[in-house]
Every structure is written in C-alpha cells, then in structure tokens.
Amino acid sequence: MRIVRFSPVAADPILKLGKDPLFGLLNDDQTIAVIEGDPLYQGVRPVGKAVPLSQVRLLAPVLPRSKVVCIGKNYADHAKEMGGEAPAEPVIFLKPNTSVIGPGDTIAWPAMSDRVDHEAELAIVIGRICKDVPKERINDVIFGYTLANDVTARDLQKKDGQWTRAKGFDTFCPLGPWIETDFLPGKQSITATLNGEVKQSAHLSDMIFDIPTIINFVSQVMTLLPGDVILTGTPAGIGPMPEKSTITVAIEGLGELTNRVSAHG
Ligand code: MG
C-alpha cells in the first residue's frame, strides 16, 4: 500500500473533504482512496470516497509526534568523504519533528548558514511502541518506508562540533511522497538529483549497518513510538544546494521527493 497524507486544494462540495489534512491510499490510476483517521493508530479503513491526485497537495506522509532519529556515516564512501573511518557501531543523532516538511515544500535557507547540503536517505516509519527490538522482529514494528532529505547546514556542522543546529532548522527534513508498506530494502538504487544533475548514486545494499541492526540498536537507546521516523544515512556525493535550486531524492520503488531551496535567508 502507498499511504499519503494530503490537503485538498479546494474544499470539494460533493466529497465534503473540507481542508483538514487527510490520509489516503494512492491507487495506480492516480486517485486517492480516502481513509478514516490516522492509519498509524486506527489501521487502514477506506471511507468509500476517492479524489484525484491532481486535486490535492501531498503533505509529509507522517508528522512525527515525537522524533526523527538519524544514522550518521552509514555508507563507507560517505564516511570517507567526510574525512573519517567507517564507524564501528551506528552513530545516532536527532532532528526535531518541527524540521519535517512534505513533497513540494520549500527548504528555507537559514540566515545563519552559507552552505546548505542535500543528503538523500531511506526513511523507516515506525508503527508500534517498541523497545529493545530483536533483529528478527523488526517487521513487527515497521509501518513502512519513505524518502528523506537530511538537509544539513554544513558550515554550522563543522563550526558547532555537534549537529543539533546544523540539522535542526525548520524545513530541514523533507519526507515523502508516500509511505510504502510493502517495501523490502535490498539492492534498490538511491539517488539525489540537483537541478537535473545526479549528485548521489548508490544502492541501499551499500549501507554499513542494515535495517535490523539499526532498529535493534536505536531501540536499545530509546523507546520508539508510532510515527517516529529513522533516517538511515546518506551515500557519497553530498554537496551544497544553490539558492532556488531543485533537489530530488529517489529510491527505486518509493517514488521521488522533490523540494526547492529558497533564496539565502
Ligand atoms: Mg544524514
């Protein structure tokens, strides 16, 4: 299933959708079957209404109530380009949930920074409260997968020595375009394309720590809640996004996540 969260472009008098964000199932014919409530908490229950994809604005498919956990240096070639060795165990950090935006939203260039980078990443969406998850039970706690851009103010990352400011600005966590519940990470390609030019290109199988290891490790540190998102690291090829550029993250089977960058703040 492809689960989207969306806002009707205009209130529809026939469907009576209103303007509040809704969840739905994206069908192959580019319609969205509206579902009741939040599927993370209430399951997937179609209400019998459908709306064309063209008549809605897609939002981030999940709005984390709690946290976005990130894995740093999870591709050996990226660890190398950052001037370090591949880590012996996962390096984790947090982005605030207020950094999340959806497909098509604008990444706001903060006035504090002179360099804003893209980082294409696979994102895991957690579906259940869980702690100390054994590797063989991860599929019991994963709701699905989506795409993420771990936007980073690279100059501030170097300057601060820790990453909260560099990675925590509002709009620095684009997510979407949908949550795929049937995705199995394997050898799929992952790319970042900046103004039409491919900048990052790798395969999910290039990760140093795989998904079972990541969930097992993170859940030994902190309880994971429904709607929590885990970003699984970025491959080599990170670099700055110029003012007003367009960045697209893509993973085979998960679609594309495109955002524009604002002018320098
Ligand atoms: Mg990252």
Coordinates of C-alpha atoms and ligand atoms in Angstrom, one line a residue:
M1 CA 0.0 0.0 0.0
R2 CA 1.0 3.6 -0.7
I3 CA -0.2 5.8 2.1
V4 CA -0.4 9.5 1.5
R5 CA -1.3 12.4 3.7
F6 CA -2.8 15.3 1.8
S7 CA -4.7 18.5 1.9
P8 CA -7.5 19.1 -0.6
V9 CA -6.5 22.1 -2.9
A10 CA -10.1 23.3 -2.6
A11 CA -13.0 22.2 -0.5
D12 CA -15.0 19.8 -2.6
P13 CA -18.8 20.3 -2.1
I14 CA -19.5 16.8 -3.3
L15 CA -16.9 14.9 -1.3
K16 CA -17.2 17.3 1.6
L17 CA -13.5 16.8 2.3
G18 CA -13.0 20.1 4.0
K19 CA -9.5 21.5 4.2
D20 CA -8.0 19.5 7.1
P21 CA -5.2 17.1 6.2
L22 CA -6.5 13.6 5.4
F23 CA -4.8 10.2 4.9
G24 CA -5.5 8.0 1.8
L25 CA -4.3 5.1 -0.3
L26 CA -2.7 6.1 -3.6
N27 CA -4.1 3.9 -6.4
D28 CA -2.4 3.0 -9.6
D29 CA -4.9 5.2 -11.5
Q30 CA -3.6 8.3 -9.7
T31 CA -6.7 8.5 -7.5
I32 CA -6.6 8.6 -3.7
A33 CA -9.0 6.4 -1.7
V34 CA -9.7 8.5 1.5
I35 CA -9.2 6.6 4.7
E36 CA -10.6 7.3 8.1
G37 CA -8.4 8.9 10.8
D38 CA -4.7 8.2 11.1
P39 CA -3.7 4.7 9.8
L40 CA -0.8 4.6 12.3
Y41 CA -3.3 4.5 15.2
Q42 CA -6.5 3.3 13.6
G43 CA -5.5 0.9 10.8
V44 CA -6.3 1.4 7.2
R45 CA -10.1 1.9 6.8
P46 CA -11.2 3.4 3.4
V47 CA -14.4 5.5 3.8
G48 CA -15.6 4.9 0.2
K49 CA -14.6 8.2 -1.3
A50 CA -11.9 8.9 -3.8
V51 CA -10.2 12.1 -5.0
P52 CA -7.9 12.6 -8.0
L53 CA -4.2 13.1 -7.0
S54 CA -4.2 16.2 -9.2
Q55 CA -6.7 17.9 -6.9
V56 CA -4.7 17.6 -3.7
R57 CA -1.5 18.8 -2.3
L58 CA 0.6 16.0 -0.8
L59 CA 2.0 16.6 2.7
A60 CA 4.7 14.8 4.6
P61 CA 3.1 11.3 4.8
V62 CA 3.8 11.2 8.6
L63 CA 4.1 14.1 11.0
P64 CA 6.2 12.6 13.8
R65 CA 4.7 13.4 17.2
S66 CA 7.9 12.6 18.9
K67 CA 11.2 12.3 17.0
V68 CA 13.3 11.8 13.9
V69 CA 16.3 9.6 14.6
C70 CA 19.2 9.7 12.2
I71 CA 22.1 7.5 11.4
G72 CA 25.3 9.2 10.5
K73 CA 28.1 7.8 8.3
N74 CA 26.2 4.6 7.3
Y75 CA 27.8 4.3 3.8
A76 CA 31.6 3.7 3.8
D77 CA 32.2 6.1 0.8
H78 CA 30.4 8.9 2.6
A79 CA 32.3 8.3 5.8
K80 CA 35.5 8.6 3.7
E81 CA 34.4 11.9 2.0
M82 CA 33.7 13.3 5.5
G83 CA 37.3 12.6 6.4
G84 CA 36.7 9.7 8.8
E85 CA 36.7 5.9 9.1
A86 CA 33.5 3.9 8.9
P87 CA 32.1 3.7 12.4
A88 CA 32.3 0.5 14.4
E89 CA 28.8 0.9 15.7
P90 CA 25.9 3.2 14.5
V91 CA 26.3 6.9 15.1
I92 CA 22.9 8.4 16.0
F93 CA 21.5 11.9 16.3
L94 CA 18.1 13.6 16.3
K95 CA 16.3 16.1 14.1
P96 CA 13.4 17.8 15.8
N97 CA 9.9 16.9 14.5
T98 CA 9.4 20.6 13.6
S99 CA 12.0 20.2 10.8
V100 CA 9.6 18.0 8.8
I101 CA 8.1 19.3 5.5
G102 CA 6.4 17.5 2.7
P103 CA 7.0 17.0 -1.1
G104 CA 6.9 20.2 -3.0
D105 CA 7.5 22.4 0.1
T106 CA 10.4 24.9 0.2
I107 CA 13.6 24.3 2.1
A108 CA 14.2 27.6 3.9
W109 CA 17.8 28.7 3.7
P110 CA 18.6 30.0 7.2
A111 CA 20.4 33.3 7.6
M112 CA 22.9 31.7 10.0
S113 CA 24.4 29.5 7.2
D114 CA 26.3 29.9 4.0
R115 CA 26.1 26.3 2.9
V116 CA 23.1 24.1 2.8
D117 CA 23.6 20.5 1.7
H118 CA 21.4 17.6 0.5
E119 CA 21.6 14.1 1.9
A120 CA 19.4 11.5 0.2
E121 CA 18.2 8.9 2.6
L122 CA 15.9 5.9 3.1
A123 CA 13.5 6.6 6.0
I124 CA 11.8 4.0 8.2
V125 CA 8.4 4.8 9.7
I126 CA 7.8 3.1 13.0
G127 CA 4.3 1.7 13.6
R128 CA 4.3 0.5 17.2
I129 CA 5.6 1.4 20.6
C130 CA 8.7 -0.7 21.0
K131 CA 11.9 -1.1 23.0
D132 CA 14.9 -3.5 22.6
V133 CA 13.5 -4.9 19.3
P134 CA 15.3 -8.2 18.4
K135 CA 16.6 -8.1 14.8
E136 CA 14.3 -10.9 13.8
R137 CA 11.2 -9.0 14.9
I138 CA 11.8 -5.7 13.1
N139 CA 8.9 -6.3 10.6
D140 CA 6.5 -6.3 13.6
V141 CA 7.4 -2.6 14.4
I142 CA 7.9 -1.1 10.9
F143 CA 4.9 0.6 9.4
G144 CA 6.6 1.3 6.1
Y145 CA 9.3 3.3 4.3
T146 CA 9.5 6.7 2.6
L147 CA 12.2 9.0 1.3
A148 CA 14.0 11.7 3.2
N149 CA 16.4 14.5 2.7
D150 CA 18.6 15.1 5.7
V151 CA 19.2 18.7 4.9
T152 CA 22.4 20.0 6.6
A153 CA 24.0 23.4 7.2
R154 CA 27.4 22.0 6.5
D155 CA 29.3 25.1 7.7
L156 CA 27.5 25.0 11.0
Q157 CA 28.0 21.3 11.4
K158 CA 31.8 21.9 11.3
K159 CA 31.6 25.0 13.4
D160 CA 29.5 23.6 16.3
G161 CA 31.2 20.2 16.7
Q162 CA 27.7 18.7 17.2
W163 CA 24.8 18.7 14.8
T164 CA 21.7 19.9 16.5
R165 CA 21.7 23.4 14.9
A166 CA 23.1 22.3 11.5
K167 CA 20.4 19.6 11.0
G168 CA 17.6 21.0 13.1
F169 CA 16.3 24.1 11.3
D170 CA 12.6 24.2 10.4
T171 CA 12.2 22.7 6.9
F172 CA 15.4 20.6 7.1
C173 CA 13.6 17.2 6.9
P174 CA 11.6 16.8 3.7
L175 CA 9.7 13.5 3.9
G176 CA 7.6 11.7 1.3
P177 CA 5.9 11.4 -1.2
W178 CA 4.1 8.4 0.4
I179 CA 4.7 5.6 2.9
E180 CA 5.2 2.3 1.1
T181 CA 4.1 -0.5 3.4
D182 CA 5.2 -3.4 1.1
F183 CA 8.8 -2.2 0.5
L184 CA 11.7 -4.6 1.3
P185 CA 15.1 -2.8 1.3
G186 CA 17.6 -4.6 -0.8
K187 CA 19.7 -3.6 -3.8
Q188 CA 17.4 -0.7 -4.9
S189 CA 19.2 2.4 -6.2
I190 CA 19.2 5.7 -4.2
T191 CA 19.9 9.0 -5.9
A192 CA 19.9 12.7 -5.3
T193 CA 19.5 14.9 -8.4
L194 CA 20.2 18.6 -8.1
N195 CA 18.9 20.8 -10.9
G196 CA 18.7 17.7 -13.2
E197 CA 22.3 16.5 -12.4
V198 CA 22.8 13.3 -10.5
K199 CA 24.9 14.1 -7.4
Q200 CA 24.5 11.0 -5.2
S201 CA 24.0 7.5 -6.6
A202 CA 24.4 4.2 -4.7
H203 CA 22.4 1.2 -3.6
L204 CA 20.7 0.5 -0.3
S205 CA 22.8 -2.6 0.0
D206 CA 25.8 -0.4 0.4
M207 CA 24.8 0.5 3.9
I208 CA 27.2 -0.4 6.6
F209 CA 24.5 -1.2 9.2
D210 CA 21.4 -2.8 7.8
I211 CA 17.8 -2.1 8.9
P212 CA 17.6 -4.9 11.5
T213 CA 20.8 -3.6 13.1
I214 CA 19.7 0.0 13.1
I215 CA 16.3 -0.7 14.7
N216 CA 17.8 -3.1 17.2
F217 CA 20.5 -0.5 18.1
V218 CA 18.3 2.6 18.3
S219 CA 15.6 0.8 20.3
Q220 CA 18.1 -0.2 22.9
V221 CA 18.7 3.5 23.4
M222 CA 15.2 5.0 23.3
T223 CA 11.7 3.8 23.1
L224 CA 10.3 4.2 19.6
L225 CA 6.7 5.4 19.2
P226 CA 4.2 5.1 16.3
G227 CA 5.1 7.8 13.7
D228 CA 8.7 8.0 14.7
V229 CA 11.0 8.2 11.7
I230 CA 14.5 6.8 11.4
L231 CA 16.8 8.2 8.6
T232 CA 19.3 5.5 7.6
G233 CA 22.2 7.6 6.4
T234 CA 23.4 9.0 3.1
P235 CA 25.8 7.8 0.4
A236 CA 28.8 9.7 -1.0
G237 CA 28.2 12.8 -3.2
I238 CA 26.8 15.2 -0.7
G239 CA 27.2 18.8 -1.6
P240 CA 25.7 22.3 -1.5
M241 CA 22.3 23.2 -2.9
P242 CA 22.4 26.7 -4.5
E243 CA 19.8 29.3 -3.9
K244 CA 16.5 28.4 -5.7
S245 CA 17.7 25.0 -6.8
T246 CA 15.6 21.9 -7.1
I247 CA 16.6 18.7 -5.3
T248 CA 15.0 15.3 -6.0
V249 CA 15.7 12.2 -3.8
A250 CA 14.6 8.9 -5.4
I251 CA 14.7 5.3 -4.4
E252 CA 13.5 2.5 -6.7
G253 CA 10.0 1.5 -5.6
L254 CA 9.5 4.5 -3.3
G255 CA 9.0 7.3 -5.9
E256 CA 10.6 10.7 -5.8
L257 CA 10.7 13.5 -3.3
T258 CA 11.3 16.9 -4.8
N259 CA 11.8 20.2 -3.0
R260 CA 13.0 23.7 -3.9
V261 CA 15.5 25.7 -1.9
S262 CA 14.7 29.3 -1.1
A263 CA 16.9 32.3 -1.6
H264 CA 19.6 32.8 1.0
G265 CA 17.9 33.8 4.2
Ligands
MG1 MG 22.3 12.2 7.1

